[in-house]
PDB file of C-alpha atoms in Angstrom:
ATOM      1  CA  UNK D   1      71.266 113.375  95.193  1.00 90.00           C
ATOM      2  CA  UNK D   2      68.899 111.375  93.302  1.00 89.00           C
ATOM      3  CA  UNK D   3      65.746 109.569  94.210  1.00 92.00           C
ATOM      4  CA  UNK D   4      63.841 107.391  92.118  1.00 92.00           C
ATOM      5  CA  UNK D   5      60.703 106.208  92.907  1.00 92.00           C
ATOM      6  CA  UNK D   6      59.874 103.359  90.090  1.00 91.00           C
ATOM      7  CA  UNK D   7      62.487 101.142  88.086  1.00 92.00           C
ATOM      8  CA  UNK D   8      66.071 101.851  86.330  1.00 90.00           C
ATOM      9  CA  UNK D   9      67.314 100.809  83.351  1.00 91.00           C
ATOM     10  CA  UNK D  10      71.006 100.193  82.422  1.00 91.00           C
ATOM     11  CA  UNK D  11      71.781  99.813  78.987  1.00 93.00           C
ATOM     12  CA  UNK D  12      75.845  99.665  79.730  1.00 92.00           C
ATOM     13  CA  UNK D  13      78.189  99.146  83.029  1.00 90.00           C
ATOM     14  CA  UNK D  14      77.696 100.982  86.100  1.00 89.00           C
ATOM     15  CA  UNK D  15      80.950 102.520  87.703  1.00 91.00           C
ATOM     16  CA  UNK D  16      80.898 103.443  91.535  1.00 90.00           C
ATOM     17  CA  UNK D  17      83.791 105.306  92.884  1.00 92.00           C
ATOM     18  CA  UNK D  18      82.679 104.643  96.752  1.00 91.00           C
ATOM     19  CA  UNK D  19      81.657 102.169  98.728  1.00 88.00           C
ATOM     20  CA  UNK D  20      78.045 100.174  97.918  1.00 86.00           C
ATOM     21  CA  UNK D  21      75.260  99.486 100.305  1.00 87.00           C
ATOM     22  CA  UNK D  22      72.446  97.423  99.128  1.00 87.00           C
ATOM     23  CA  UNK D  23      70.179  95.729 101.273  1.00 87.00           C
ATOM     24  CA  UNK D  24      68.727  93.158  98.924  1.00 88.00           C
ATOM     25  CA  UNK D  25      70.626  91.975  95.421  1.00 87.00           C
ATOM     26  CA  UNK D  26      69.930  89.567  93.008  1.00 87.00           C
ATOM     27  CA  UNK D  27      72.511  88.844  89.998  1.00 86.00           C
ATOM     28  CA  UNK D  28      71.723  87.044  87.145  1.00 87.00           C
ATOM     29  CA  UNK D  29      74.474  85.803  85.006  1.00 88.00           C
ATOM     30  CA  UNK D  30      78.488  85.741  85.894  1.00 89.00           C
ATOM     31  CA  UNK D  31      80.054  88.550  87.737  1.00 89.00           C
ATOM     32  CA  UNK D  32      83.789  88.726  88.820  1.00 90.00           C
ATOM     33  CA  UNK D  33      84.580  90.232  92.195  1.00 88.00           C
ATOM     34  CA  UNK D  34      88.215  91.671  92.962  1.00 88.00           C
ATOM     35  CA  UNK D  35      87.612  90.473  96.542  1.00 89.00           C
ATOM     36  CA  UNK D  36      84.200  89.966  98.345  1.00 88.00           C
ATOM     37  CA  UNK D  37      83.690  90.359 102.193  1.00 89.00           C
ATOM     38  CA  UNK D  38      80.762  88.593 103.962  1.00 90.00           C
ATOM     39  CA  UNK D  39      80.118  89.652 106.890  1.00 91.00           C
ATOM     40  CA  UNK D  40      77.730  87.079 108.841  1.00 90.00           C
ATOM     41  CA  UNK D  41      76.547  84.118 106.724  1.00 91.00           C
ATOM     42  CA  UNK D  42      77.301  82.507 103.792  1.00 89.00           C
ATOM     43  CA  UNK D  43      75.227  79.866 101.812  1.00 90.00           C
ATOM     44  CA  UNK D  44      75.862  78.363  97.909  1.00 89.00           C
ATOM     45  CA  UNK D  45      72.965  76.626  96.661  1.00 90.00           C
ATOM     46  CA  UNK D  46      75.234  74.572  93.600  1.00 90.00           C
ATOM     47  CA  UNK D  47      78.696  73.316  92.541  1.00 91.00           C
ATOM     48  CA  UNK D  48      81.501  75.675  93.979  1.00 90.00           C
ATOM     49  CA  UNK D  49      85.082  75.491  93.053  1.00 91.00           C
ATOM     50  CA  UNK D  50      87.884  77.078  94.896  1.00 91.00           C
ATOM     51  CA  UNK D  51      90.797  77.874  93.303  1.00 92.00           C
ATOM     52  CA  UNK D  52      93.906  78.498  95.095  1.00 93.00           C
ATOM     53  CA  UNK D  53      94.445  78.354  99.047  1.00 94.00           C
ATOM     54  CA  UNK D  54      91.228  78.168 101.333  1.00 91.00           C
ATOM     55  CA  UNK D  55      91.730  79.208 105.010  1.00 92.00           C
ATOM     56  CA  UNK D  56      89.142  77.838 107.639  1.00 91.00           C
ATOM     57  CA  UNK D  57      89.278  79.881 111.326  1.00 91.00           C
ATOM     58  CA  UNK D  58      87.192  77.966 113.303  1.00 90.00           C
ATOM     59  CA  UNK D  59      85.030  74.476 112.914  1.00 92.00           C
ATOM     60  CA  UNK D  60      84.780  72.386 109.257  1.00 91.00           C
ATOM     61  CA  UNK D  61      81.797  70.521 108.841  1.00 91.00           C
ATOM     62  CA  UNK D  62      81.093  67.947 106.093  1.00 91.00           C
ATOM     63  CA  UNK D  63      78.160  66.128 105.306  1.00 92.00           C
ATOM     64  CA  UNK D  64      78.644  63.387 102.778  1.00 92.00           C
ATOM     65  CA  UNK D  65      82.012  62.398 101.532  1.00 92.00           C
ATOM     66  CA  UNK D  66      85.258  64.317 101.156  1.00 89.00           C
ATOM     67  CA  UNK D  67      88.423  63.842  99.948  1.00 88.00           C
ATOM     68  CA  UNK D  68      91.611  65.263 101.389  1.00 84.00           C
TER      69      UNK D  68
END
């Protein structure tokens, strides 16, 4: 068990074997996820780009115009 009280540095990658909790993140730069989860809401401030199939449960709203 480890506790530290001020900052940490990383000079190289960070490996976790477990699961993650974090309740605040920021990350700077591009980052590659295997697969992500969100669990209540999701919002991209940007361009996003989906590639390959996109599955919608429940309502689609667009504001603006689409193409289908």
């Amino acid at each position: 068990k480890v506790l530290i009280r001020e900052s940490l540095e990383v000079a190289g990658p960070i490996q976790v074997g477990g699961s993650l909790s974090v309740p605040g993140i920021t990350v700077s730069g591009n980052s590659v996820f295997e697969q992500l989860q969100v669990n209540k809401n999701l919002s991209v401030q940007g361009d996003t780009s989906v590639q390959g199939q996109l599955a919608v449960q429940k309502g689609l709203s667009v504001v603006g115009s689409a193409t289908f």
